[in-house]
CSV table of C-alpha atoms in Angstrom, one decimal:
chain,number,residue,atom,x,y,z
A,23,MET,CA,7.0,54.5,-6.1
A,24,ARG,CA,5.0,51.5,-5.0
A,25,LYS,CA,4.0,50.9,-8.7
A,26,LEU,CA,7.7,50.4,-9.6
A,27,LEU,CA,7.7,46.7,-9.3
A,28,THR,CA,4.5,46.3,-11.3
A,29,VAL,CA,6.1,48.4,-14.0
A,30,ILE,CA,9.2,46.3,-13.9
A,31,VAL,CA,7.2,43.1,-14.3
A,32,LEU,CA,5.3,44.5,-17.3
A,33,CYS,CA,8.5,45.6,-18.9
A,34,LEU,CA,10.0,42.3,-18.3
A,35,CYS,CA,7.1,40.5,-19.9
A,36,SER,CA,7.5,42.6,-23.0
A,37,PHE,CA,11.2,41.8,-23.2
A,38,VAL,CA,10.8,38.1,-22.7
A,39,GLY,CA,7.9,37.7,-25.0
A,40,VAL,CA,10.1,37.4,-28.1
A,41,GLN,CA,12.7,34.9,-26.6
A,42,ALA,CA,13.0,31.4,-27.9
A,43,GLN,CA,11.7,28.4,-25.8
A,44,THR,CA,15.2,27.4,-24.6
A,45,ILE,CA,17.8,29.3,-22.7
A,46,GLN,CA,19.7,31.5,-25.2
A,47,ASP,CA,23.3,32.7,-25.4
A,48,ARG,CA,23.7,36.0,-23.4
A,49,ASN,CA,20.4,35.6,-21.6
A,50,LYS,CA,20.6,37.3,-18.1
A,51,PHE,CA,19.0,35.9,-15.0
A,52,TRP,CA,18.7,37.4,-11.5
A,53,ASP,CA,18.5,35.4,-8.3
A,54,GLY,CA,18.2,38.3,-5.8
A,55,GLU,CA,22.0,38.6,-5.3
A,56,TYR,CA,23.8,37.4,-8.4
A,57,LEU,CA,23.3,38.4,-12.0
A,58,TYR,CA,24.1,35.5,-14.4
A,59,VAL,CA,25.0,35.8,-18.0
A,60,THR,CA,24.5,32.7,-20.1
A,61,GLU,CA,27.0,31.1,-22.4
A,62,ILE,CA,25.6,28.2,-24.5
A,63,GLN,CA,28.2,25.4,-25.1
A,64,PRO,CA,28.4,23.4,-28.3
A,65,ASN,CA,26.8,20.4,-26.6
A,66,GLY,CA,23.8,22.5,-25.6
A,67,ASN,CA,24.8,22.9,-21.9
A,68,ALA,CA,24.2,26.4,-20.5
A,69,TRP,CA,26.9,28.0,-18.4
A,70,LEU,CA,25.4,30.7,-16.1
A,71,LYS,CA,28.3,33.0,-15.0
A,72,GLY,CA,27.2,35.0,-12.0
A,73,MET,CA,28.5,38.1,-10.3
A,74,ASP,CA,27.2,40.1,-7.3
A,75,ILE,CA,27.5,43.9,-6.8
A,76,SER,CA,30.8,43.4,-4.9
A,77,GLY,CA,32.4,41.4,-7.7
A,78,HIS,CA,32.1,37.9,-6.1
A,79,GLN,CA,31.4,35.2,-8.6
A,80,GLN,CA,29.2,32.1,-8.7
A,81,ASN,CA,28.7,29.9,-11.7
A,82,LEU,CA,26.0,27.3,-12.5
A,83,LEU,CA,26.0,24.6,-15.2
A,84,LEU,CA,22.7,23.3,-16.7
A,85,ARG,CA,22.4,20.3,-19.0
A,86,LYS,CA,19.6,20.1,-21.5
A,87,HIS,CA,17.3,17.3,-20.5
A,88,GLY,CA,16.6,15.2,-23.6
A,89,SER,CA,14.0,16.7,-26.0
A,90,LYS,CA,11.7,18.2,-23.4
A,91,ALA,CA,11.2,21.9,-23.9
A,92,GLY,CA,12.5,24.0,-21.1
A,93,GLU,CA,13.8,21.1,-19.0
A,94,TYR,CA,17.3,21.2,-17.6
A,95,GLU,CA,19.4,19.4,-15.0
A,96,LEU,CA,21.8,21.1,-12.5
A,97,ILE,CA,25.2,19.4,-12.9
A,98,GLN,CA,28.5,20.0,-11.2
A,99,GLY,CA,30.8,22.3,-13.1
A,100,SER,CA,34.1,21.7,-11.2
A,101,PRO,CA,35.2,19.0,-8.7
A,102,GLY,CA,34.4,19.9,-5.1
A,103,GLU,CA,31.9,22.6,-6.2
A,104,LEU,CA,28.8,22.7,-3.9
A,105,ALA,CA,25.2,22.7,-5.2
A,106,PRO,CA,23.5,26.1,-4.6
A,107,PHE,CA,20.1,27.1,-3.2
A,108,GLY,CA,19.7,24.0,-1.1
A,109,CYS,CA,19.6,21.9,-4.2
A,110,MET,CA,21.3,18.6,-5.1
A,111,TYR,CA,23.2,18.0,-8.3
A,112,GLY,CA,21.0,16.2,-10.7
A,113,CYS,CA,17.9,18.2,-9.6
A,114,ARG,CA,15.4,19.4,-12.1
A,115,VAL,CA,15.6,23.0,-13.4
A,116,GLN,CA,12.7,24.2,-15.4
A,117,TYR,CA,12.7,27.2,-17.8
A,118,VAL,CA,9.2,28.4,-17.1
A,119,ARG,CA,7.5,30.5,-19.8
A,120,GLN,CA,3.9,31.1,-18.8
A,121,ASP,CA,1.6,34.1,-18.6
A,122,GLY,CA,4.3,36.4,-19.7
A,123,MET,CA,6.6,35.3,-16.8
A,124,ASN,CA,10.0,33.9,-17.7
A,125,PHE,CA,12.3,32.4,-15.1
A,126,LEU,CA,14.3,29.3,-14.1
A,127,GLY,CA,12.8,27.3,-11.3
A,128,PHE,CA,15.3,25.2,-9.2
A,129,TYR,CA,13.6,22.2,-7.6
A,130,VAL,CA,14.6,21.3,-4.1
A,131,GLU,CA,12.0,18.5,-4.0
A,132,GLU,CA,10.1,16.7,-6.8
A,133,HIS,CA,7.3,19.2,-6.9
A,134,THR,CA,8.8,22.2,-5.0
A,135,ILE,CA,10.6,25.1,-6.5
A,136,GLY,CA,13.0,26.4,-3.9
A,137,GLN,CA,14.7,29.2,-5.8
A,138,THR,CA,13.9,31.3,-8.9
A,139,LEU,CA,16.2,33.1,-11.4
A,140,VAL,CA,14.2,35.7,-13.3
A,141,LEU,CA,15.1,36.6,-16.9
A,142,THR,CA,16.0,40.3,-17.0
A,143,PRO,CA,17.3,42.9,-19.5
A,144,ASP,CA,18.8,44.9,-16.7
A,145,ASN,CA,22.4,45.4,-15.4
A,146,ILE,CA,23.6,44.5,-11.9
A,147,VAL,CA,23.0,48.0,-10.5
A,148,ASN,CA,19.4,48.1,-11.6
A,149,CYS,CA,18.7,44.6,-10.4
A,150,VAL,CA,20.1,45.4,-6.9
A,151,ALA,CA,18.0,48.6,-6.8
A,152,GLN,CA,14.8,46.7,-7.7
A,153,GLN,CA,15.6,44.0,-5.1
A,154,LYS,CA,16.3,46.6,-2.4
A,155,PHE,CA,13.0,48.3,-3.2
A,156,ALA,CA,11.1,45.1,-2.9
A,157,GLU,CA,12.8,44.2,0.4
A,158,GLU,CA,12.5,47.6,2.1
A,159,GLU,CA,9.7,49.6,0.5
A,160,THR,CA,6.9,47.2,-0.2
A,161,ASP,CA,4.3,45.4,1.8
A,162,PRO,CA,4.9,41.6,1.4
A,163,LEU,CA,1.2,40.9,1.3
A,164,GLU,CA,0.9,43.3,-1.7
A,165,GLN,CA,3.7,41.6,-3.6
A,166,VAL,CA,2.8,38.0,-3.1
A,167,SER,CA,0.6,38.0,-6.2
A,168,ASN,CA,2.5,40.3,-8.6
A,169,TRP,CA,6.2,39.8,-7.8
A,170,LEU,CA,8.2,36.6,-8.2
A,171,MET,CA,10.1,36.1,-5.0
A,172,ASN,CA,13.6,34.6,-4.4
A,173,GLN,CA,15.5,33.2,-1.4
A,174,HIS,CA,17.3,36.5,-0.8
A,175,TYR,CA,14.0,38.3,-0.5
A,176,LEU,CA,12.6,35.7,1.9
A,177,HIS,CA,15.6,36.2,4.2
A,178,THR,CA,14.1,39.7,4.9
A,179,VAL,CA,10.5,38.7,5.6
A,180,TYR,CA,9.4,38.1,9.2
A,181,PRO,CA,8.0,34.5,9.7
A,182,GLY,CA,4.6,35.9,10.7
A,183,ASP,CA,4.3,37.7,7.4
A,184,GLN,CA,5.4,34.7,5.5
A,185,GLN,CA,2.5,32.7,7.1
A,186,LYS,CA,0.1,35.5,6.2
A,187,MET,CA,1.3,35.4,2.6
A,188,LEU,CA,0.7,31.7,2.5
A,189,ASP,CA,-2.8,32.1,4.1
A,190,LYS,CA,-3.6,34.7,1.4
A,191,LEU,CA,-2.6,32.4,-1.4
A,192,ASP,CA,-4.4,29.4,0.1
A,193,GLN,CA,-7.7,31.4,0.0
A,194,LYS,CA,-7.4,31.7,-3.8
A,195,LYS,CA,-9.4,29.3,-5.9
A,196,LYS,CA,-7.0,29.7,-8.9
A,197,MET,CA,-3.4,30.9,-8.7
A,198,SER,CA,-1.3,32.5,-11.4
A,199,ILE,CA,2.1,31.1,-12.2
A,200,ILE,CA,3.7,33.8,-9.9
A,201,GLU,CA,1.3,32.9,-7.1
A,202,ARG,CA,1.9,29.2,-7.5
A,203,THR,CA,5.7,29.6,-7.5
A,204,ASN,CA,5.6,32.0,-4.5
A,205,HIS,CA,3.5,29.4,-2.7
A,206,GLN,CA,6.2,26.8,-3.2
A,207,LEU,CA,8.9,29.2,-2.1
A,208,LEU,CA,7.1,30.1,1.0
A,209,SER,CA,6.3,26.5,1.8
A,210,TYR,CA,10.0,25.6,1.5
A,211,ALA,CA,11.3,28.6,3.5
A,212,PRO,CA,10.9,27.1,7.0
A,213,LEU,CA,12.8,24.0,6.0
A,214,ALA,CA,15.7,26.1,4.7
A,215,GLY,CA,15.7,28.6,7.5
A,216,LEU,CA,14.8,31.5,5.2
A,217,TYR,CA,13.6,33.8,8.0
A,218,ALA,CA,14.4,37.4,8.8
A,219,GLY,CA,16.4,38.1,11.9
A,220,VAL,CA,14.6,39.9,14.8
A,221,ASP,CA,15.6,41.3,18.1
A,222,VAL,CA,15.4,39.5,21.4
A,223,GLU,CA,12.2,41.2,22.5
A,224,GLU,CA,10.3,40.1,19.4
A,225,CYS,CA,11.6,36.6,19.9
A,226,ASP,CA,10.5,36.6,23.5
A,227,GLU,CA,7.0,37.8,22.5
A,228,GLU,CA,6.6,35.1,19.8
A,229,ARG,CA,7.8,32.3,22.1
A,230,ALA,CA,5.9,33.4,25.2
A,231,SER,CA,3.3,30.7,25.0
A,232,ALA,CA,5.9,27.9,24.4
A,233,ASP,CA,7.9,29.1,27.4
A,234,ASP,CA,5.0,28.4,29.7
A,235,GLU,CA,5.1,24.7,28.8
A,236,ASP,CA,6.9,22.2,31.1
A,237,PRO,CA,10.3,21.4,29.5
A,238,SER,CA,10.8,17.9,28.1
A,239,GLU,CA,13.5,15.8,29.7
A,240,PHE,CA,15.8,13.4,27.9
A,241,VAL,CA,18.4,11.0,29.2
A,242,VAL,CA,21.1,10.1,26.7
A,243,SER,CA,24.2,7.9,26.6
A,244,THR,CA,25.4,8.2,23.0
A,245,ALA,CA,26.3,11.0,20.7
A,246,SER,CA,23.4,10.2,18.3
A,247,GLU,CA,20.9,10.3,21.2
A,248,PHE,CA,22.4,13.6,22.4
A,249,LEU,CA,22.1,15.3,19.1
A,250,ALA,CA,18.6,14.0,18.4
A,251,ALA,CA,17.5,15.3,21.8
A,252,LEU,CA,18.7,18.9,21.4
A,253,GLY,CA,16.1,21.6,21.0
A,254,SER,CA,14.3,24.3,22.9
A,255,ASN,CA,12.4,24.0,26.2
A,256,ARG,CA,14.1,20.8,27.4
A,257,THR,CA,16.7,19.3,29.7
A,258,VAL,CA,19.1,16.8,28.2
A,259,THR,CA,20.9,14.7,30.9
A,260,ILE,CA,24.0,12.7,29.9
A,261,ALA,CA,24.2,9.3,31.6
A,262,GLU,CA,27.1,8.5,34.0
A,263,GLY,CA,30.4,7.8,32.4
A,264,ALA,CA,29.3,8.7,28.8
A,265,VAL,CA,32.0,10.0,26.5
A,266,LEU,CA,30.1,11.6,23.6
A,267,ASN,CA,32.3,12.0,20.5
A,268,LEU,CA,30.1,14.3,18.5
A,269,SER,CA,32.3,14.0,15.3
A,270,GLU,CA,31.3,10.4,14.9
A,271,VAL,CA,27.7,11.5,14.2
A,272,LEU,CA,28.1,15.0,12.7
A,273,SER,CA,30.0,13.5,9.7
A,274,ASP,CA,27.1,11.1,8.8
A,275,ARG,CA,24.9,13.1,6.5
A,276,ASP,CA,22.2,10.5,6.3
A,277,TRP,CA,21.8,10.4,10.0
A,278,VAL,CA,22.0,14.2,10.4
A,279,GLU,CA,19.2,14.8,7.9
A,280,GLY,CA,17.2,11.8,9.1
A,281,ALA,CA,17.2,13.2,12.6
A,282,GLY,CA,15.7,16.5,11.4
A,283,CYS,CA,19.0,18.4,11.7
A,284,GLN,CA,20.5,20.7,9.1
A,285,TRP,CA,23.5,19.7,7.0
A,286,ARG,CA,25.6,22.5,5.7
A,287,ASP,CA,28.1,21.8,3.0
A,288,GLU,CA,29.5,25.3,3.2
A,289,PHE,CA,30.6,27.4,6.1
A,290,TYR,CA,27.2,28.5,7.5
A,291,THR,CA,27.2,32.3,7.0
A,292,GLU,CA,23.4,32.8,7.1
A,293,ARG,CA,23.0,32.3,10.9
A,294,GLU,CA,22.4,35.9,11.6
A,295,MET,CA,19.6,36.0,9.0
A,296,VAL,CA,17.5,33.2,10.2
A,297,LYS,CA,15.0,33.0,13.1
A,298,VAL,CA,14.0,29.3,12.9
A,299,GLU,CA,15.4,27.0,15.5
A,300,LEU,CA,18.1,24.7,14.0
A,301,VAL,CA,20.5,22.0,15.1
A,302,VAL,CA,23.3,22.2,12.4
A,303,SER,CA,26.2,20.0,11.3
A,304,SER,CA,28.3,22.7,9.7
A,305,ASP,CA,31.4,22.3,7.6
A,306,VAL,CA,34.8,23.4,8.9
A,307,TYR,CA,38.2,23.0,7.3
A,308,ASP,CA,39.0,19.6,8.6
A,309,GLY,CA,35.6,18.2,9.5
A,310,ARG,CA,32.3,19.3,11.0
A,311,GLN,CA,31.0,21.1,14.1
A,312,LEU,CA,27.8,21.3,16.0
A,313,GLU,CA,25.9,24.6,15.9
A,314,LEU,CA,22.7,25.5,17.8
A,315,VAL,CA,20.8,28.3,16.2
A,316,ASN,CA,18.0,30.2,18.0
A,317,ILE,CA,17.6,27.5,20.6
A,318,HIS,CA,16.1,28.7,23.9
A,319,ASP,CA,15.5,27.3,27.4
A,320,LEU,CA,17.8,24.3,27.0
A,321,THR,CA,19.8,22.7,29.8
A,322,ILE,CA,22.6,20.2,29.0
A,323,ARG,CA,23.5,18.4,32.2
A,324,GLY,CA,26.2,15.9,32.9
A,325,THR,CA,26.2,13.3,35.7
A,326,LYS,CA,29.5,11.6,36.8
A,327,ASP,CA,32.5,11.5,34.4
A,328,CYS,CA,30.6,12.9,31.3
A,329,TYR,CA,32.5,14.3,28.3
A,330,LEU,CA,31.6,16.1,25.1
A,331,ILE,CA,34.5,15.9,22.6
A,332,VAL,CA,35.2,16.6,19.0
A,333,GLU,CA,38.0,15.6,16.6
A,334,PRO,CA,38.5,18.4,14.0
A,335,ARG,CA,41.0,21.0,15.1
A,336,TYR,CA,39.0,23.7,13.3
A,337,ALA,CA,35.8,22.9,15.1
A,338,ASP,CA,34.3,24.4,18.2
A,339,VAL,CA,33.1,21.8,20.6
A,340,LEU,CA,29.8,23.8,21.0
A,341,SER,CA,28.7,26.8,19.1
A,342,LEU,CA,25.6,28.9,20.0
A,343,TYR,CA,24.1,31.5,17.6
A,344,GLY,CA,21.1,33.6,18.6
A,345,CYS,CA,20.4,31.3,21.6
A,346,ARG,CA,19.0,32.3,24.9
A,347,ASP,CA,18.6,30.8,28.4
A,348,VAL,CA,21.0,27.9,27.8
A,349,ARG,CA,22.6,26.2,30.8
A,350,ILE,CA,25.5,23.8,30.6
A,351,GLU,CA,26.5,22.0,33.8
A,352,ASN,CA,28.8,19.3,35.2
A,353,LEU,CA,30.6,18.5,31.9
A,354,THR,CA,34.1,18.2,30.5
A,355,LEU,CA,34.4,19.6,27.0
A,356,GLY,CA,37.3,19.6,24.7
A,357,HIS,CA,39.1,18.2,21.6
A,358,THR,CA,40.6,14.7,21.1
A,359,TYR,CA,43.6,16.3,19.4
A,360,ASP,CA,46.5,17.4,21.7
A,361,GLY,CA,48.4,20.2,20.0
A,362,GLU,CA,47.5,23.4,18.1
A,363,CYS,CA,43.9,24.0,17.2
A,364,ALA,CA,41.9,26.6,15.2
A,365,GLY,CA,38.6,26.0,17.0
A,366,GLY,CA,37.6,26.8,20.5
A,367,VAL,CA,35.6,25.0,23.2
A,368,ILE,CA,32.4,27.2,23.6
A,369,ASN,CA,31.6,29.9,21.1
A,370,CYS,CA,28.6,32.2,21.6
A,371,GLU,CA,27.3,34.8,19.1
A,372,ASN,CA,24.3,37.1,19.6
A,373,CYS,CA,23.2,35.1,22.7
A,374,LEU,CA,21.3,36.0,25.8
A,375,ARG,CA,21.7,34.4,29.2
A,376,VAL,CA,24.1,31.5,28.6
A,377,GLU,CA,25.3,29.9,31.9
A,378,VAL,CA,28.2,27.4,32.3
A,379,HIS,CA,28.3,25.8,35.8
A,380,GLY,CA,30.7,23.2,37.2
A,381,CYS,CA,32.4,22.5,33.9
A,382,ASP,CA,35.9,21.8,32.6
A,383,LEU,CA,36.8,23.4,29.3
A,384,TYR,CA,40.2,22.2,28.1
A,385,GLY,CA,42.5,22.7,25.1
A,386,CYS,CA,43.9,22.3,22.5
A,387,GLY,CA,41.0,24.6,21.8
A,388,ILE,CA,42.3,28.1,21.1
A,389,THR,CA,40.1,29.5,23.9
A,390,GLY,CA,37.8,28.1,26.5
A,391,LEU,CA,35.2,30.8,25.7
A,392,ALA,CA,34.5,33.2,22.9
A,393,ALA,CA,31.6,35.6,23.1
A,394,HIS,CA,30.5,38.0,20.4
A,395,GLU,CA,27.6,40.5,20.9
A,396,CYS,CA,26.2,38.6,23.9
A,397,ASN,CA,24.5,39.6,27.1
A,398,ASP,CA,24.5,38.0,30.5
A,399,ILE,CA,27.1,35.3,30.0
A,400,VAL,CA,27.9,33.5,33.3
A,401,LEU,CA,30.7,31.0,34.1
A,402,GLU,CA,30.6,29.7,37.6
A,403,SER,CA,32.8,27.0,39.4
A,404,THR,CA,34.3,26.2,36.0
A,405,ILE,CA,37.8,25.5,34.9
A,406,ILE,CA,39.4,26.7,31.6
A,407,ARG,CA,42.8,25.0,31.1
A,408,ASP,CA,45.5,24.2,28.5
A,409,CYS,CA,44.0,26.3,25.7
A,410,SER,CA,46.5,27.0,22.9
A,411,GLU,CA,45.9,30.7,22.3
A,412,GLY,CA,44.3,32.1,25.5
A,413,ILE,CA,41.6,31.8,28.1
A,414,MET,CA,38.8,33.8,26.6
A,415,GLU,CA,37.7,36.4,24.1
A,416,LEU,CA,34.9,38.9,24.7
A,417,HIS,CA,33.7,41.1,21.9
A,418,SER,CA,30.8,43.7,22.2
A,419,SER,CA,29.3,41.8,25.1
A,420,GLU,CA,27.6,43.1,28.2
A,421,ASN,CA,27.3,41.7,31.8
A,422,SER,CA,29.8,38.9,31.5
A,423,THR,CA,30.4,37.4,35.0
A,424,PHE,CA,32.9,34.8,36.1
A,425,ILE,CA,32.5,33.4,39.6
A,426,ASP,CA,34.8,30.9,41.4
A,427,CYS,CA,36.6,30.0,38.2
A,428,ASP,CA,40.1,28.7,37.7
A,429,PHE,CA,42.1,29.7,34.6
A,430,VAL,CA,45.3,27.6,34.2
A,431,ARG,CA,48.1,26.7,31.8
A,432,CYS,CA,46.7,28.6,28.8
A,433,LYS,CA,49.3,30.1,26.5
A,434,ASP,CA,50.7,32.0,23.6
A,435,TYR,CA,48.6,35.1,23.1
A,436,SER,CA,46.4,37.3,25.3
A,437,GLY,CA,45.0,35.2,28.1
A,438,ILE,CA,41.9,37.4,28.7
A,439,TYR,CA,41.0,39.6,25.6
A,440,ILE,CA,38.1,42.1,26.2
A,441,ASP,CA,37.4,44.7,23.5
A,442,GLU,CA,36.4,48.3,23.9
A,443,LYS,CA,32.7,47.6,23.3
A,444,CYS,CA,32.3,45.3,26.3
A,445,GLN,CA,30.5,46.6,29.4
A,446,SER,CA,30.2,45.4,33.0
A,447,THR,CA,32.7,42.5,33.0
A,448,LYS,CA,33.3,40.9,36.4
A,449,PHE,CA,35.7,38.3,37.9
A,450,ILE,CA,34.7,37.2,41.4
A,451,ARG,CA,36.9,34.9,43.4
A,452,CYS,CA,38.7,33.7,40.3
A,453,ARG,CA,42.2,32.3,40.2
A,454,PHE,CA,44.8,32.5,37.4
A,455,ALA,CA,48.0,30.3,37.4
A,456,GLU,CA,50.7,28.9,35.1
A,457,ASN,CA,49.5,30.9,32.1
A,458,THR,CA,52.1,32.0,29.6
A,459,GLY,CA,52.1,34.9,27.2
A,460,SER,CA,50.4,38.2,28.0
A,461,LEU,CA,47.7,37.7,30.7
A,462,PHE,CA,45.4,40.6,30.1
A,463,SER,CA,44.6,42.5,26.9
A,464,ILE,CA,41.6,44.6,28.0
A,465,HIS,CA,40.2,47.7,26.4
A,466,SER,CA,37.1,48.3,28.6
A,467,GLU,CA,36.5,48.4,32.3
A,468,VAL,CA,36.8,45.1,34.2
A,469,SER,CA,36.0,44.5,37.9
A,470,LEU,CA,38.1,42.2,40.0
A,471,GLU,CA,36.8,41.0,43.4
A,472,SER,CA,38.8,38.7,45.7
A,473,CYS,CA,40.8,37.2,42.8
A,474,GLU,CA,44.1,35.4,43.0
A,475,ILE,CA,46.5,36.0,40.1
A,476,HIS,CA,49.8,34.0,39.8
A,477,GLN,CA,51.8,34.9,36.7
A,478,PRO,CA,55.2,33.3,36.2
A,479,LYS,CA,58.2,35.6,36.1
A,480,GLY,CA,59.1,36.6,32.6
A,481,GLN,CA,55.5,36.4,31.4
A,482,SER,CA,53.7,39.7,30.8
A,483,LEU,CA,50.8,40.8,32.9
A,484,GLY,CA,49.6,42.7,29.8
A,485,ASN,CA,48.0,46.2,29.9
A,486,VAL,CA,47.0,46.1,33.6
A,487,ALA,CA,48.5,49.5,34.1
A,488,ASP,CA,46.2,51.2,31.6
A,489,GLY,CA,43.4,51.9,34.1
A,490,TYR,CA,40.8,49.4,32.9
A,491,ILE,CA,40.9,47.2,36.0
A,492,LYS,CA,38.7,48.3,38.9
A,493,TYR,CA,38.6,46.6,42.3
A,494,ALA,CA,35.4,45.8,44.0
A,495,ASP,CA,37.3,45.1,47.3
A,496,ASP,CA,40.8,45.0,48.6
A,497,ASN,CA,41.3,41.3,48.5
A,498,THR,CA,42.7,40.7,45.0
A,499,ARG,CA,46.3,39.3,45.1
A,500,TRP,CA,48.9,39.7,42.4
A,501,LEU,CA,51.7,37.1,42.7
A,502,ARG,CA,54.7,36.7,40.4
A,503,ASP,CA,55.2,32.9,40.7
A,504,ALA,CA,54.6,29.7,38.9
A,505,ASP,CA,52.7,28.0,41.7
A,506,THR,CA,50.3,25.3,41.1
A,507,LEU,CA,46.8,26.0,42.4
A,508,LYS,CA,45.5,23.9,45.3
A,509,PRO,CA,42.3,22.0,44.3
A,510,ARG,CA,39.0,23.5,45.4
A,511,ASN,CA,35.4,22.4,44.9
A,512,ILE,CA,34.9,23.5,41.3
A,513,GLY,CA,34.6,21.8,38.0
A,514,PRO,CA,32.6,18.7,37.3
A,515,LYS,CA,31.5,16.7,40.3
A,516,ILE,CA,33.4,13.5,40.8
A,517,THR,CA,30.4,11.8,42.4
A,518,ASN,CA,26.7,12.3,41.9
């Protein structure tokens, strides 16, 4: 079976050996996910009409570049269409025909091919089967010299193996066209975040040496300084009285990329597939949002009267993906818009040990906290207030703990939503008041200890009678009133 890819390459070479120098009508190209069929237009432009195994479509338009053989330019086919593969419109696309290997090379930089589309005689089913075999059944070090890679394949290769592949190629005195192209793809992979996802234990082992270093400390007073300071193994302190409107910087592409952050023109769906640490300006419906990907050992600390705010209603104020050991303290976070939102305040996915201390999370965000597949989330001495669709949502998360928190004036839907895959959720000395809608929608066991719950008359308590609530003591009080809570020493500090 391991000879299958070599056989495929040999068959491909025989097939392409009789093709003309330029892209031909009905040529088929495979990018690792989409199979493209070419339609040559009267002006010589090449439409590549792509479809994946699920029937999703993606089209590319290439313009012949003058009289140069095999030279094309990626151009925009429809207004608003986004350039693929990390390319820019106007980038060079080369039809490579060398050593029996025929493919389109898409250049992400002047001398760097970032994606390949291989000429193939096969249908989509066979292409997918060959791709799957390469990803799951072969040793990457064996394939680096005899199989032309693509971005989809590199998403499945562990970073350490990518480096070994590069080292193997660097030792060669002379590289074939496949090896030279694979070398460029591997060199580009870290910049594009083309890394395989791994579990927390593997991440911990890889980063163990970095964790022993003393964290860097930054003091910032503007949104640009704040975003530039974000990363692993550091403390970012926000100066007194600073109101950081992240949207003012996240929408400036030149600044984002100049600061070494990632700019995503599409909704960033590859987060779960990457391992590299990223600070991302990601597209949402009405603007952009900040996303931290695989960041670890980061503390974001406010002093007196510090705010993190965003303008787009569809943006989360702060989104964490694959992060661990992140602490946010003494800050007020929310939206500038006062009304209905589609984004929340803090969103965590696949995170470990995220702690929020002494903060004020306010609406119009739909919820103050959303956690998906997270472990050891802690909110302490924190306020969640005025959110437009509820207090929080917990999905498939373990050991979520809320200590000395106040949840007030949230509305409309389920105040506390906890799905059936959550485990060990605890509320300790928390207070609920002036919330409207159904207060609890819980589908796994929740522990209450010394909590105080005020729910206005006429507003549902939710499914509290379904047996999911357990009591750690006898001090939890249920009150049917609209009383306003008396202040206590929680939330951001008024003085330093």
